[in-house]
Amino acid sequence: LAAHRERVGGEASLNKDVQLTDLNNYGVWTFTASTTARTGNGLADYLLGLANSQTQDAPVYAIDNSFFWALFAQDDWHIVRKLTLNLGVRWDIQTPPTDPQNKESTFIEGVQSTVDPTIPLGELVPHDAGITRGIVPIRFQHISPRLGLAWDPWGTGKTSVRLGAGVFYGGVSGNEWNSTSNYYPFTLRYTFGVPGTLSNPYLNTPSPFPFVYKIGQAPPIVPGAEIFGMPPQFQWPSTYQMTASVQQQLNSSTVFSIAYVGALSRKLVYGVDINYPIFN
């Protein structure tokens, strides 16, 4: 039996996420039985086509491309007949997704975009100072060690002690990055101050639709318009996994086994509403 069994390998892929997000481009009207009902009765408002509130979205077509590369090396080292070590390391690189249309943005308080000065203070887009096309720099430090151990302490072949631990980096999908395109300024969710009627939705005002974002022609800022994006300091999530087990053969048909499996995760992805009020 060879003392070492070594393996090396790698992988490369291009991940594409294409989304046609229709959102509520058909328009949404509400008719409520409340003091704001236009006739005083929600059902009557509905029959007359008099909406209580009215919103409409512009559909979005978004594409995200992300490259993924990985290399690994592993050595199963038979130190002695009773002890084997599994030693390994993996290097993962995933590029932040980019949109050929650059429908990505982020928010840094107090900084004005120079690429498109018409968008709100704090919102930045690709090619602004310090902002890459993927918003987040490529992280080259995703090096993941692996360690395993298999031990027969008595050399009888009836007792087995196994230990294992490793670091694993999670990937990110274009779904998170694509979500940016569903928000201001790349699409428009327009809430009408004075709702129209079902027969004349825009009353006598020009329709803002169809809407297509162009640099320097940001949509009008409407109450409740939201900005969504990855912060430049975003880090990929990681998990530390570990396991330990002992197996003991009691007789020819019975084996006793006990094991522990654990995982500890860091930098998990979640959204933060920076405008959310702090109560205490």
GROMACS .gro file of C-alpha atoms in nm:
model
  280
    1LEU     CA    1   0.000   0.000   0.000
    2ALA     CA    2   0.149   0.335  -0.106
    3ALA     CA    3   0.217   0.582   0.174
    4HIS     CA    4   0.070   0.869  -0.027
    5ARG     CA    5  -0.223   0.893  -0.264
    6GLU     CA    6  -0.225   1.241  -0.411
    7ARG     CA    7  -0.489   1.410  -0.624
    8VAL     CA    8  -0.509   1.752  -0.785
    9GLY     CA    9  -0.786   1.909  -0.990
   10GLY     CA   10  -0.985   2.215  -1.073
   11GLU     CA   11  -1.292   2.353  -1.237
   12ALA     CA   12  -1.402   2.656  -1.432
   13SER     CA   13  -1.748   2.778  -1.525
   14LEU     CA   14  -1.942   3.075  -1.651
   15ASN     CA   15  -2.267   3.134  -1.467
   16LYS     CA   16  -2.535   3.338  -1.640
   17ASP     CA   17  -2.855   3.463  -1.481
   18VAL     CA   18  -3.109   3.611  -1.721
   19GLN     CA   19  -3.426   3.759  -1.575
   20LEU     CA   20  -3.724   3.926  -1.731
   21THR     CA   21  -3.894   4.091  -1.435
   22ASP     CA   22  -4.238   4.209  -1.531
   23LEU     CA   23  -4.313   4.338  -1.181
   24ASN     CA   24  -4.653   4.508  -1.162
   25ASN     CA   25  -4.621   4.668  -1.506
   26TYR     CA   26  -4.993   4.613  -1.569
   27GLY     CA   27  -5.085   4.854  -1.290
   28VAL     CA   28  -5.237   4.789  -0.949
   29TRP     CA   29  -5.552   4.959  -0.825
   30THR     CA   30  -5.708   4.928  -0.482
   31PHE     CA   31  -6.064   4.995  -0.377
   32THR     CA   32  -6.117   5.014  -0.004
   33ALA     CA   33  -6.420   5.063   0.212
   34SER     CA   34  -6.281   5.345   0.424
   35THR     CA   35  -6.309   5.717   0.474
   36THR     CA   36  -6.073   5.758   0.176
   37ALA     CA   37  -6.316   5.585  -0.060
   38ARG     CA   38  -6.402   5.834  -0.330
   39THR     CA   39  -6.776   5.777  -0.309
   40GLY     CA   40  -6.772   5.679   0.055
   41ASN     CA   41  -6.819   5.312  -0.039
   42GLY     CA   42  -6.543   5.078  -0.161
   43LEU     CA   43  -6.775   4.857  -0.367
   44ALA     CA   44  -6.929   5.159  -0.536
   45ASP     CA   45  -6.580   5.289  -0.615
   46TYR     CA   46  -6.497   4.958  -0.779
   47LEU     CA   47  -6.813   4.953  -0.990
   48LEU     CA   48  -6.747   5.309  -1.103
   49GLY     CA   49  -6.377   5.243  -1.169
   50LEU     CA   50  -6.264   5.503  -0.915
   51ALA     CA   51  -5.944   5.370  -0.758
   52ASN     CA   52  -5.848   5.449  -0.403
   53SER     CA   53  -5.477   5.412  -0.489
   54GLN     CA   54  -5.279   5.333  -0.800
   55THR     CA   55  -4.924   5.208  -0.869
   56GLN     CA   56  -4.745   5.084  -1.177
   57ASP     CA   57  -4.397   4.944  -1.247
   58ALA     CA   58  -4.170   4.943  -1.548
   59PRO     CA   59  -4.057   4.590  -1.647
   60VAL     CA   60  -3.686   4.509  -1.628
   61TYR     CA   61  -3.461   4.288  -1.840
   62ALA     CA   62  -3.143   4.201  -1.651
   63ILE     CA   63  -2.843   3.980  -1.727
   64ASP     CA   64  -2.570   3.881  -1.483
   65ASN     CA   65  -2.245   3.703  -1.571
   66SER     CA   66  -2.013   3.552  -1.314
   67PHE     CA   67  -1.700   3.341  -1.360
   68PHE     CA   68  -1.598   3.070  -1.115
   69TRP     CA   69  -1.257   2.907  -1.087
   70ALA     CA   70  -1.130   2.654  -0.834
   71LEU     CA   71  -0.815   2.445  -0.771
   72PHE     CA   72  -0.764   2.170  -0.515
   73ALA     CA   73  -0.499   1.929  -0.391
   74GLN     CA   74  -0.543   1.634  -0.158
   75ASP     CA   75  -0.313   1.375  -0.006
   76ASP     CA   76  -0.426   1.058   0.173
   77TRP     CA   77  -0.119   0.984   0.384
   78HIS     CA   78  -0.090   0.636   0.539
   79ILE     CA   79   0.150   0.721   0.820
   80VAL     CA   80   0.134   0.374   0.972
   81ARG     CA   81  -0.106   0.084   0.926
   82LYS     CA   82  -0.329   0.211   1.206
   83LEU     CA   83  -0.334   0.581   1.110
   84THR     CA   84  -0.427   0.769   0.794
   85LEU     CA   85  -0.439   1.144   0.748
   86ASN     CA   86  -0.640   1.321   0.480
   87LEU     CA   87  -0.477   1.655   0.400
   88GLY     CA   88  -0.621   1.895   0.148
   89VAL     CA   89  -0.656   2.254   0.039
   90ARG     CA   90  -0.890   2.428  -0.205
   91TRP     CA   91  -0.876   2.773  -0.364
   92ASP     CA   92  -1.200   2.927  -0.490
   93ILE     CA   93  -1.239   3.245  -0.693
   94GLN     CA   94  -1.579   3.377  -0.796
   95THR     CA   95  -1.608   3.709  -0.975
   96PRO     CA   96  -1.889   3.939  -0.860
   97PRO     CA   97  -2.171   3.922  -1.117
   98THR     CA   98  -2.172   4.199  -1.375
   99ASP     CA   99  -2.453   4.319  -1.599
  100PRO     CA  100  -2.367   4.413  -1.962
  101GLN     CA  101  -2.611   4.703  -1.912
  102ASN     CA  102  -2.442   4.802  -1.583
  103LYS     CA  103  -2.770   4.782  -1.393
  104GLU     CA  104  -2.589   4.761  -1.061
  105SER     CA  105  -2.571   5.015  -0.781
  106THR     CA  106  -2.468   5.060  -0.421
  107PHE     CA  107  -2.514   5.321  -0.150
  108ILE     CA  108  -2.245   5.521   0.030
  109GLU     CA  109  -2.393   5.796   0.242
  110GLY     CA  110  -2.302   6.150   0.142
  111VAL     CA  111  -2.126   6.064  -0.187
  112GLN     CA  112  -2.265   6.194  -0.516
  113SER     CA  113  -2.234   5.990  -0.833
  114THR     CA  114  -2.022   6.150  -1.104
  115VAL     CA  115  -2.130   5.895  -1.367
  116ASP     CA  116  -2.493   6.000  -1.329
  117PRO     CA  117  -2.535   6.313  -1.114
  118THR     CA  118  -2.913   6.295  -1.158
  119ILE     CA  119  -2.953   5.999  -0.922
  120PRO     CA  120  -2.991   6.058  -0.546
  121LEU     CA  121  -2.703   6.152  -0.321
  122GLY     CA  122  -2.538   5.836  -0.191
  123GLU     CA  123  -2.632   5.606  -0.479
  124LEU     CA  124  -2.330   5.503  -0.684
  125VAL     CA  125  -2.309   5.302  -1.006
  126PRO     CA  126  -2.029   5.121  -1.193
  127HIS     CA  127  -1.733   5.342  -1.292
  128ASP     CA  128  -1.793   5.586  -1.008
  129ALA     CA  129  -1.476   5.637  -0.802
  130GLY     CA  130  -1.392   5.310  -0.626
  131ILE     CA  131  -1.693   5.125  -0.772
  132THR     CA  132  -1.620   4.834  -1.004
  133ARG     CA  133  -1.866   4.689  -1.255
  134GLY     CA  134  -1.946   4.414  -1.004
  135ILE     CA  135  -1.958   4.667  -0.714
  136VAL     CA  136  -1.754   4.428  -0.497
  137PRO     CA  137  -1.382   4.361  -0.562
  138ILE     CA  138  -1.277   4.005  -0.648
  139ARG     CA  139  -1.180   3.822  -0.330
  140PHE     CA  140  -0.865   3.616  -0.386
  141GLN     CA  141  -0.824   3.499  -0.024
  142HIS     CA  142  -1.075   3.211  -0.033
  143ILE     CA  143  -0.829   2.937   0.059
  144SER     CA  144  -0.993   2.643   0.234
  145PRO     CA  145  -0.788   2.384   0.426
  146ARG     CA  146  -0.919   2.032   0.488
  147LEU     CA  147  -0.806   1.784   0.754
  148GLY     CA  148  -0.921   1.429   0.817
  149LEU     CA  149  -0.804   1.145   1.038
  150ALA     CA  150  -0.884   0.772   1.048
  151TRP     CA  151  -0.732   0.580   1.340
  152ASP     CA  152  -0.748   0.222   1.463
  153PRO     CA  153  -0.611   0.274   1.817
  154TRP     CA  154  -0.567  -0.096   1.905
  155GLY     CA  155  -0.481  -0.229   1.564
  156THR     CA  156  -0.752  -0.496   1.589
  157GLY     CA  157  -0.972  -0.365   1.307
  158LYS     CA  158  -1.268  -0.343   1.548
  159THR     CA  159  -1.234   0.018   1.664
  160SER     CA  160  -1.239   0.322   1.439
  161VAL     CA  161  -1.187   0.687   1.536
  162ARG     CA  162  -1.253   0.942   1.263
  163LEU     CA  163  -1.209   1.319   1.272
  164GLY     CA  164  -1.266   1.575   1.000
  165ALA     CA  165  -1.273   1.953   0.961
  166GLY     CA  166  -1.275   2.199   0.677
  167VAL     CA  167  -1.355   2.551   0.564
  168PHE     CA  168  -1.608   2.601   0.284
  169TYR     CA  169  -1.684   2.925   0.100
  170GLY     CA  170  -2.030   2.977  -0.035
  171GLY     CA  171  -2.103   3.115  -0.379
  172VAL     CA  172  -2.337   3.398  -0.466
  173SER     CA  173  -2.600   3.383  -0.734
  174GLY     CA  174  -2.696   3.650  -0.979
  175ASN     CA  175  -3.028   3.665  -0.801
  176GLU     CA  176  -2.887   3.892  -0.531
  177TRP     CA  177  -2.707   4.114  -0.783
  178ASN     CA  178  -3.000   4.110  -1.026
  179SER     CA  179  -3.228   4.244  -0.753
  180THR     CA  180  -3.052   4.579  -0.792
  181SER     CA  181  -3.207   4.619  -1.137
  182ASN     CA  182  -3.553   4.599  -0.982
  183TYR     CA  183  -3.498   4.924  -0.793
  184TYR     CA  184  -3.431   5.290  -0.856
  185PRO     CA  185  -3.308   5.423  -1.098
  186PHE     CA  186  -3.315   5.122  -1.332
  187THR     CA  187  -3.688   5.078  -1.307
  188LEU     CA  188  -3.974   5.296  -1.201
  189ARG     CA  189  -4.240   5.210  -0.944
  190TYR     CA  190  -4.472   5.503  -0.978
  191THR     CA  191  -4.732   5.577  -0.712
  192PHE     CA  192  -4.989   5.819  -0.844
  193GLY     CA  193  -5.068   6.104  -0.609
  194VAL     CA  194  -5.416   6.140  -0.753
  195PRO     CA  195  -5.544   5.804  -0.877
  196GLY     CA  196  -5.709   5.801  -1.215
  197THR     CA  197  -5.995   5.586  -1.328
  198LEU     CA  198  -5.996   5.246  -1.491
  199SER     CA  199  -6.099   5.408  -1.819
  200ASN     CA  200  -5.845   5.691  -1.790
  201PRO     CA  201  -5.559   5.573  -1.561
  202TYR     CA  202  -5.340   5.881  -1.602
  203LEU     CA  203  -5.615   6.140  -1.601
  204ASN     CA  204  -5.477   6.434  -1.796
  205THR     CA  205  -5.111   6.387  -1.702
  206PRO     CA  206  -4.849   6.236  -1.938
  207SER     CA  207  -4.783   5.868  -1.880
  208PRO     CA  208  -4.429   5.795  -1.750
  209PHE     CA  209  -4.441   5.462  -1.936
  210PRO     CA  210  -4.280   5.297  -2.117
  211PHE     CA  211  -3.971   5.381  -1.913
  212VAL     CA  212  -3.612   5.296  -2.009
  213TYR     CA  213  -3.329   5.413  -1.786
  214LYS     CA  214  -3.060   5.624  -1.951
  215ILE     CA  215  -2.765   5.786  -1.778
  216GLY     CA  216  -2.849   6.147  -1.709
  217GLN     CA  217  -3.222   6.082  -1.746
  218ALA     CA  218  -3.308   5.927  -1.413
  219PRO     CA  219  -3.676   5.871  -1.343
  220PRO     CA  220  -3.861   6.119  -1.123
  221ILE     CA  221  -3.808   6.059  -0.754
  222VAL     CA  222  -4.136   5.932  -0.619
  223PRO     CA  223  -4.230   5.890  -0.252
  224GLY     CA  224  -4.111   5.554  -0.126
  225ALA     CA  225  -3.865   5.491  -0.411
  226GLU     CA  226  -3.613   5.231  -0.292
  227ILE     CA  227  -3.244   5.175  -0.360
  228PHE     CA  228  -3.102   4.825  -0.327
  229GLY     CA  229  -2.748   4.708  -0.380
  230MET     CA  230  -2.446   4.522  -0.249
  231PRO     CA  231  -2.202   4.722  -0.034
  232PRO     CA  232  -1.844   4.735  -0.170
  233GLN     CA  233  -1.720   4.572   0.152
  234PHE     CA  234  -1.939   4.264   0.096
  235GLN     CA  235  -1.768   3.934   0.183
  236TRP     CA  236  -1.861   3.586   0.061
  237PRO     CA  237  -2.020   3.362   0.327
  238SER     CA  238  -1.814   3.083   0.477
  239THR     CA  239  -1.880   2.777   0.692
  240TYR     CA  240  -1.651   2.586   0.927
  241GLN     CA  241  -1.758   2.222   0.932
  242MET     CA  242  -1.637   1.955   1.170
  243THR     CA  243  -1.716   1.595   1.255
  244ALA     CA  244  -1.592   1.334   1.504
  245SER     CA  245  -1.703   0.973   1.536
  246VAL     CA  246  -1.614   0.651   1.713
  247GLN     CA  247  -1.725   0.308   1.593
  248GLN     CA  248  -1.678  -0.014   1.790
  249GLN     CA  249  -1.759  -0.362   1.665
  250LEU     CA  250  -1.922  -0.550   1.952
  251ASN     CA  251  -1.972  -0.884   1.776
  252SER     CA  252  -2.011  -1.019   1.425
  253SER     CA  253  -2.349  -0.850   1.377
  254THR     CA  254  -2.344  -0.546   1.607
  255VAL     CA  255  -2.155  -0.217   1.581
  256PHE     CA  256  -2.181   0.071   1.829
  257SER     CA  257  -2.136   0.419   1.681
  258ILE     CA  258  -2.142   0.771   1.823
  259ALA     CA  259  -2.075   1.089   1.626
  260TYR     CA  260  -2.076   1.466   1.645
  261VAL     CA  261  -2.134   1.695   1.347
  262GLY     CA  262  -2.106   2.071   1.372
  263ALA     CA  263  -2.108   2.377   1.149
  264LEU     CA  264  -2.027   2.739   1.222
  265SER     CA  265  -2.121   2.997   0.957
  266ARG     CA  266  -1.989   3.348   0.909
  267LYS     CA  267  -2.083   3.648   0.691
  268LEU     CA  268  -2.420   3.510   0.587
  269VAL     CA  269  -2.602   3.725   0.332
  270TYR     CA  270  -2.897   3.932   0.450
  271GLY     CA  271  -3.052   4.266   0.367
  272VAL     CA  272  -3.037   4.568   0.597
  273ASP     CA  273  -3.284   4.855   0.576
  274ILE     CA  274  -3.069   5.152   0.678
  275ASN     CA  275  -3.379   5.371   0.707
  276TYR     CA  276  -3.544   5.139   0.956
  277PRO     CA  277  -3.612   5.323   1.282
  278ILE     CA  278  -3.421   5.225   1.594
  279PHE     CA  279  -3.660   5.201   1.886
  280ASN     CA  280  -3.416   5.158   2.174
   0.00000   0.00000   0.00000
